[in-house]
Amino acid sequence: TLSGMFGISNITLPRILKWEKEKIIRIINKLFLLQLLINIMLFIAVILFGPYIIFFIFGKNYQLSANIIKYLSIILIINPLGVYNLVLYRRDMEKYYPIYAITTALLSIITDIILISNFKFYGAIASAILANVYSGLINYTLYKTKFYNTPS
């Protein structure tokens, strides 16, 4: 939820759809770094204050969820790779979106089956983290191979 609230993708998507390819190539790495900086600050805030906020709002019965949030906050560091997903919404790139969606879904399903059945609670955490890693890497790979390295 935090990464969605503080995500620059929602703000930049309408602009990126209008920009020329060269402008996107010039700016997208800066957007990535900006999102990474924002998410590192969120990560630190979650690690430092998350347990206290959960205790304050929900009480001590939810203390276990504070530990889960600490583990899952690693996703905040991985999540900025999603900036590269913005190019998949462009008219010339939309044909690659199903590749991204299907590949990410299949890898997530396989990881869920293997990790959750073998490692239960920690497997679910690892699976959620890996799903975000897959998503980010596929976003970046499609950006580099199908957008950046193809002629305008």
Short mmCIF file of N, CA, C and O in Angstrom, two decimals, residues 14-102:
data_model
loop_
_atom_site.label_atom_id
_atom_site.label_comp_id
_atom_site.label_asym_id
_atom_site.label_seq_id
_atom_site.Cartn_x
_atom_site.Cartn_y
_atom_site.Cartn_z
N PRO A 14 0.60 9.24 -17.49
CA PRO A 14 -0.01 10.03 -18.57
C PRO A 14 1.01 10.82 -19.38
O PRO A 14 0.86 10.96 -20.59
N ARG A 15 2.05 11.28 -18.73
CA ARG A 15 3.09 12.03 -19.44
C ARG A 15 3.94 11.13 -20.32
O ARG A 15 4.24 11.47 -21.45
N ILE A 16 4.31 9.99 -19.79
CA ILE A 16 5.15 9.06 -20.56
C ILE A 16 4.44 8.62 -21.83
O ILE A 16 5.07 8.42 -22.86
N LEU A 17 3.14 8.47 -21.76
CA LEU A 17 2.40 8.06 -22.95
C LEU A 17 2.49 9.10 -24.06
O LEU A 17 2.34 8.77 -25.23
N LYS A 18 2.76 10.34 -23.70
CA LYS A 18 2.86 11.41 -24.70
C LYS A 18 4.30 11.68 -25.13
O LYS A 18 4.52 12.29 -26.17
N TRP A 19 5.28 11.28 -24.35
CA TRP A 19 6.67 11.59 -24.64
C TRP A 19 7.21 10.78 -25.82
O TRP A 19 6.77 9.66 -26.08
N GLU A 20 8.18 11.36 -26.47
CA GLU A 20 8.92 10.65 -27.51
C GLU A 20 9.84 9.62 -26.85
O GLU A 20 10.23 9.78 -25.70
N LYS A 21 10.20 8.61 -27.60
CA LYS A 21 11.04 7.54 -27.09
C LYS A 21 12.35 8.07 -26.50
O LYS A 21 12.77 7.63 -25.42
N GLU A 22 12.98 9.01 -27.16
CA GLU A 22 14.25 9.54 -26.70
C GLU A 22 14.13 10.21 -25.34
O GLU A 22 15.01 10.11 -24.50
N LYS A 23 13.04 10.90 -25.12
CA LYS A 23 12.81 11.57 -23.84
C LYS A 23 12.61 10.54 -22.73
O LYS A 23 13.13 10.70 -21.62
N ILE A 24 11.88 9.48 -23.04
CA ILE A 24 11.68 8.42 -22.05
C ILE A 24 13.01 7.81 -21.67
O ILE A 24 13.30 7.61 -20.49
N ILE A 25 13.84 7.51 -22.66
CA ILE A 25 15.14 6.91 -22.40
C ILE A 25 16.00 7.83 -21.54
O ILE A 25 16.70 7.37 -20.63
N ARG A 26 15.92 9.14 -21.77
CA ARG A 26 16.69 10.09 -20.97
C ARG A 26 16.21 10.17 -19.53
O ARG A 26 16.99 10.36 -18.61
N ILE A 27 14.91 10.02 -19.31
CA ILE A 27 14.33 10.31 -18.00
C ILE A 27 14.03 9.07 -17.15
O ILE A 27 14.03 9.15 -15.93
N ILE A 28 13.81 7.92 -17.75
CA ILE A 28 13.30 6.78 -16.99
C ILE A 28 14.26 6.32 -15.89
O ILE A 28 13.83 5.93 -14.80
N ASN A 29 15.56 6.37 -16.12
CA ASN A 29 16.50 5.97 -15.07
C ASN A 29 16.46 6.96 -13.90
O ASN A 29 16.65 6.56 -12.75
N LYS A 30 16.21 8.23 -14.18
CA LYS A 30 16.06 9.22 -13.11
C LYS A 30 14.79 8.93 -12.31
O LYS A 30 14.78 9.07 -11.08
N LEU A 31 13.73 8.55 -13.00
CA LEU A 31 12.49 8.17 -12.30
C LEU A 31 12.72 6.96 -11.40
O LEU A 31 12.23 6.90 -10.27
N PHE A 32 13.49 6.00 -11.93
CA PHE A 32 13.82 4.82 -11.13
C PHE A 32 14.57 5.22 -9.86
O PHE A 32 14.24 4.77 -8.76
N LEU A 33 15.59 6.06 -10.00
CA LEU A 33 16.38 6.47 -8.85
C LEU A 33 15.55 7.27 -7.85
O LEU A 33 15.69 7.09 -6.63
N LEU A 34 14.66 8.13 -8.33
CA LEU A 34 13.78 8.88 -7.45
C LEU A 34 12.87 7.94 -6.68
O LEU A 34 12.71 8.06 -5.45
N GLN A 35 12.26 6.97 -7.38
CA GLN A 35 11.39 6.00 -6.71
C GLN A 35 12.18 5.16 -5.72
O GLN A 35 11.70 4.87 -4.62
N LEU A 36 13.40 4.78 -6.07
CA LEU A 36 14.24 4.01 -5.15
C LEU A 36 14.53 4.81 -3.88
O LEU A 36 14.44 4.28 -2.77
N LEU A 37 14.85 6.07 -4.03
CA LEU A 37 15.13 6.92 -2.87
C LEU A 37 13.89 7.03 -1.97
O LEU A 37 13.99 6.88 -0.74
N ILE A 38 12.74 7.27 -2.56
CA ILE A 38 11.49 7.34 -1.80
C ILE A 38 11.25 6.03 -1.06
O ILE A 38 10.93 6.01 0.13
N ASN A 39 11.45 4.91 -1.76
CA ASN A 39 11.16 3.61 -1.17
C ASN A 39 12.17 3.22 -0.10
O ASN A 39 11.82 2.52 0.85
N ILE A 40 13.41 3.66 -0.22
CA ILE A 40 14.38 3.40 0.85
C ILE A 40 13.96 4.12 2.12
O ILE A 40 14.04 3.57 3.22
N MET A 41 13.49 5.36 1.97
CA MET A 41 13.00 6.09 3.14
C MET A 41 11.78 5.39 3.76
O MET A 41 11.68 5.28 4.98
N LEU A 42 10.88 4.89 2.91
CA LEU A 42 9.72 4.15 3.41
C LEU A 42 10.15 2.86 4.10
O LEU A 42 9.61 2.49 5.16
N PHE A 43 11.12 2.17 3.52
CA PHE A 43 11.65 0.93 4.09
C PHE A 43 12.19 1.18 5.50
O PHE A 43 11.87 0.46 6.44
N ILE A 44 12.99 2.22 5.64
CA ILE A 44 13.55 2.56 6.95
C ILE A 44 12.44 2.91 7.94
O ILE A 44 12.46 2.47 9.09
N ALA A 45 11.46 3.67 7.48
CA ALA A 45 10.34 4.05 8.36
C ALA A 45 9.56 2.81 8.81
O ALA A 45 9.18 2.71 9.98
N VAL A 46 9.33 1.88 7.90
CA VAL A 46 8.59 0.66 8.25
C VAL A 46 9.38 -0.16 9.26
O VAL A 46 8.82 -0.66 10.24
N ILE A 47 10.67 -0.30 9.03
CA ILE A 47 11.51 -1.08 9.95
C ILE A 47 11.54 -0.44 11.34
O ILE A 47 11.39 -1.12 12.35
N LEU A 48 11.70 0.88 11.38
CA LEU A 48 11.82 1.57 12.67
C LEU A 48 10.50 1.75 13.39
O LEU A 48 10.42 1.59 14.61
N PHE A 49 9.45 2.11 12.66
CA PHE A 49 8.19 2.50 13.31
C PHE A 49 7.04 1.54 13.10
O PHE A 49 6.03 1.65 13.79
N GLY A 50 7.16 0.62 12.16
CA GLY A 50 6.06 -0.30 11.85
C GLY A 50 5.52 -1.05 13.05
O GLY A 50 4.31 -1.06 13.29
N PRO A 51 6.39 -1.68 13.84
CA PRO A 51 5.88 -2.42 15.01
C PRO A 51 5.12 -1.54 16.01
O PRO A 51 4.10 -1.96 16.56
N TYR A 52 5.60 -0.33 16.19
CA TYR A 52 4.93 0.59 17.12
C TYR A 52 3.56 1.03 16.60
O TYR A 52 2.60 1.14 17.35
N ILE A 53 3.50 1.29 15.32
CA ILE A 53 2.23 1.71 14.71
C ILE A 53 1.21 0.58 14.80
O ILE A 53 0.05 0.81 15.15
N ILE A 54 1.65 -0.63 14.50
CA ILE A 54 0.74 -1.78 14.58
C ILE A 54 0.28 -2.00 16.02
O ILE A 54 -0.90 -2.22 16.27
N PHE A 55 1.20 -1.92 16.95
CA PHE A 55 0.83 -2.07 18.36
C PHE A 55 -0.15 -0.99 18.79
O PHE A 55 -1.14 -1.25 19.46
N PHE A 56 0.10 0.25 18.37
CA PHE A 56 -0.75 1.37 18.75
C PHE A 56 -2.16 1.24 18.16
O PHE A 56 -3.15 1.45 18.84
N ILE A 57 -2.24 0.85 16.89
CA ILE A 57 -3.53 0.78 16.22
C ILE A 57 -4.29 -0.50 16.56
O ILE A 57 -5.50 -0.46 16.84
N PHE A 58 -3.61 -1.63 16.56
CA PHE A 58 -4.29 -2.92 16.69
C PHE A 58 -4.09 -3.63 18.02
O PHE A 58 -4.79 -4.58 18.32
N GLY A 59 -3.09 -3.26 18.78
CA GLY A 59 -2.83 -3.91 20.05
C GLY A 59 -1.80 -5.02 19.95
O GLY A 59 -1.32 -5.35 18.87
N LYS A 60 -1.48 -5.60 21.12
CA LYS A 60 -0.40 -6.59 21.16
C LYS A 60 -0.75 -7.91 20.49
O LYS A 60 0.13 -8.68 20.15
N ASN A 61 -2.04 -8.16 20.27
CA ASN A 61 -2.43 -9.40 19.60
C ASN A 61 -1.96 -9.45 18.15
O ASN A 61 -1.95 -10.52 17.54
N TYR A 62 -1.61 -8.32 17.59
CA TYR A 62 -1.18 -8.26 16.19
C TYR A 62 0.34 -8.08 16.07
O TYR A 62 0.83 -7.72 15.02
N GLN A 63 1.07 -8.35 17.13
CA GLN A 63 2.52 -8.16 17.10
C GLN A 63 3.20 -9.05 16.06
O GLN A 63 4.21 -8.66 15.47
N LEU A 64 2.67 -10.23 15.82
CA LEU A 64 3.24 -11.12 14.79
C LEU A 64 3.20 -10.46 13.42
O LEU A 64 4.13 -10.59 12.63
N SER A 65 2.13 -9.71 13.14
CA SER A 65 2.04 -9.04 11.84
C SER A 65 3.11 -7.96 11.69
O SER A 65 3.53 -7.65 10.58
N ALA A 66 3.60 -7.42 12.80
CA ALA A 66 4.69 -6.44 12.73
C ALA A 66 5.95 -7.10 12.19
O ALA A 66 6.68 -6.51 11.39
N ASN A 67 6.18 -8.35 12.59
CA ASN A 67 7.35 -9.07 12.06
C ASN A 67 7.16 -9.39 10.58
O ASN A 67 8.11 -9.32 9.80
N ILE A 68 5.95 -9.75 10.19
CA ILE A 68 5.67 -10.04 8.79
C ILE A 68 5.92 -8.79 7.94
O ILE A 68 6.54 -8.86 6.88
N ILE A 69 5.46 -7.66 8.43
CA ILE A 69 5.65 -6.40 7.69
C ILE A 69 7.13 -6.07 7.55
O ILE A 69 7.56 -5.58 6.51
N LYS A 70 7.90 -6.36 8.57
CA LYS A 70 9.35 -6.13 8.46
C LYS A 70 9.96 -6.95 7.32
O LYS A 70 10.73 -6.44 6.52
N TYR A 71 9.57 -8.21 7.25
CA TYR A 71 10.09 -9.06 6.17
C TYR A 71 9.61 -8.58 4.80
O TYR A 71 10.39 -8.48 3.85
N LEU A 72 8.33 -8.29 4.72
CA LEU A 72 7.75 -7.90 3.43
C LEU A 72 8.18 -6.49 2.99
O LEU A 72 8.05 -6.16 1.82
N SER A 73 8.69 -5.71 3.90
CA SER A 73 9.14 -4.37 3.53
C SER A 73 10.32 -4.40 2.56
O SER A 73 10.60 -3.40 1.90
N ILE A 74 10.96 -5.54 2.44
CA ILE A 74 12.03 -5.70 1.45
C ILE A 74 11.48 -5.43 0.05
O ILE A 74 12.20 -4.94 -0.83
N ILE A 75 10.21 -5.70 -0.14
CA ILE A 75 9.57 -5.45 -1.44
C ILE A 75 9.68 -3.97 -1.82
O ILE A 75 9.77 -3.64 -3.01
N LEU A 76 9.70 -3.09 -0.84
CA LEU A 76 9.84 -1.67 -1.13
C LEU A 76 11.14 -1.36 -1.87
O LEU A 76 11.20 -0.43 -2.68
N ILE A 77 12.18 -2.13 -1.61
CA ILE A 77 13.46 -1.91 -2.27
C ILE A 77 13.44 -2.45 -3.71
O ILE A 77 14.07 -1.91 -4.60
N ILE A 78 12.69 -3.51 -3.93
CA ILE A 78 12.58 -4.13 -5.25
C ILE A 78 11.60 -3.38 -6.15
O ILE A 78 11.80 -3.25 -7.35
N ASN A 79 10.56 -2.85 -5.55
CA ASN A 79 9.44 -2.25 -6.26
C ASN A 79 9.78 -1.16 -7.27
O ASN A 79 9.08 -1.03 -8.28
N PRO A 80 10.81 -0.34 -7.08
CA PRO A 80 11.09 0.71 -8.07
C PRO A 80 11.35 0.21 -9.49
O PRO A 80 11.19 0.96 -10.44
N LEU A 81 11.70 -1.05 -9.65
CA LEU A 81 11.87 -1.59 -11.01
C LEU A 81 10.57 -1.53 -11.79
O LEU A 81 10.57 -1.59 -13.01
N GLY A 82 9.46 -1.38 -11.10
CA GLY A 82 8.17 -1.24 -11.75
C GLY A 82 8.05 0.01 -12.61
O GLY A 82 7.18 0.10 -13.48
N VAL A 83 8.94 0.96 -12.41
CA VAL A 83 8.96 2.17 -13.25
C VAL A 83 9.13 1.78 -14.71
O VAL A 83 8.54 2.40 -15.60
N TYR A 84 9.92 0.75 -14.96
CA TYR A 84 10.16 0.32 -16.34
C TYR A 84 8.91 -0.28 -16.98
O TYR A 84 8.83 -0.41 -18.19
N ASN A 85 7.94 -0.64 -16.16
CA ASN A 85 6.66 -1.15 -16.66
C ASN A 85 5.88 -0.07 -17.40
O ASN A 85 5.03 -0.37 -18.23
N LEU A 86 6.16 1.18 -17.11
CA LEU A 86 5.41 2.28 -17.73
C LEU A 86 5.47 2.25 -19.26
O LEU A 86 4.51 2.62 -19.92
N VAL A 87 6.59 1.81 -19.81
CA VAL A 87 6.71 1.80 -21.27
C VAL A 87 5.79 0.76 -21.91
O VAL A 87 5.45 0.87 -23.08
N LEU A 88 5.36 -0.24 -21.14
CA LEU A 88 4.49 -1.27 -21.70
C LEU A 88 3.09 -0.75 -21.99
O LEU A 88 2.30 -1.41 -22.66
N TYR A 89 2.75 0.42 -21.50
CA TYR A 89 1.44 1.02 -21.75
C TYR A 89 1.42 1.87 -23.02
O TYR A 89 0.37 2.32 -23.44
N ARG A 90 2.58 2.09 -23.60
CA ARG A 90 2.63 2.85 -24.85
C ARG A 90 2.06 2.02 -25.99
O ARG A 90 2.16 0.80 -26.00
N ARG A 91 1.50 2.70 -26.97
CA ARG A 91 0.85 2.02 -28.09
C ARG A 91 1.82 1.06 -28.81
O ARG A 91 1.43 -0.03 -29.20
N ASP A 92 3.07 1.43 -28.95
CA ASP A 92 4.03 0.58 -29.66
C ASP A 92 4.54 -0.58 -28.81
O ASP A 92 5.22 -1.46 -29.30
N MET A 93 4.23 -0.59 -27.52
CA MET A 93 4.74 -1.62 -26.62
C MET A 93 3.65 -2.50 -26.00
O MET A 93 3.96 -3.49 -25.34
N GLU A 94 2.41 -2.15 -26.20
CA GLU A 94 1.33 -2.85 -25.50
C GLU A 94 1.25 -4.34 -25.86
O GLU A 94 0.77 -5.14 -25.07
N LYS A 95 1.80 -4.72 -27.00
CA LYS A 95 1.77 -6.14 -27.38
C LYS A 95 2.64 -6.99 -26.46
O LYS A 95 2.48 -8.21 -26.39
N TYR A 96 3.57 -6.35 -25.71
CA TYR A 96 4.44 -7.09 -24.80
C TYR A 96 3.85 -7.22 -23.40
O TYR A 96 4.36 -7.98 -22.58
N TYR A 97 2.79 -6.50 -23.13
CA TYR A 97 2.19 -6.57 -21.79
C TYR A 97 1.71 -7.98 -21.44
O TYR A 97 1.94 -8.44 -20.31
N PRO A 98 1.07 -8.71 -22.35
CA PRO A 98 0.67 -10.08 -22.01
C PRO A 98 1.87 -10.98 -21.66
O PRO A 98 1.75 -11.84 -20.79
N ILE A 99 3.01 -10.76 -22.31
CA ILE A 99 4.21 -11.53 -21.97
C ILE A 99 4.58 -11.29 -20.52
O ILE A 99 4.85 -12.21 -19.76
N TYR A 100 4.58 -10.01 -20.15
CA TYR A 100 4.89 -9.63 -18.77
C TYR A 100 3.89 -10.26 -17.80
O TYR A 100 4.27 -10.90 -16.82
N ALA A 101 2.61 -10.10 -18.07
CA ALA A 101 1.58 -10.57 -17.15
C ALA A 101 1.57 -12.09 -17.00
O ALA A 101 1.53 -12.62 -15.88
N ILE A 102 1.65 -12.79 -18.10
CA ILE A 102 1.58 -14.26 -18.07
C ILE A 102 2.84 -14.84 -17.43
O ILE A 102 2.77 -15.74 -16.59
#
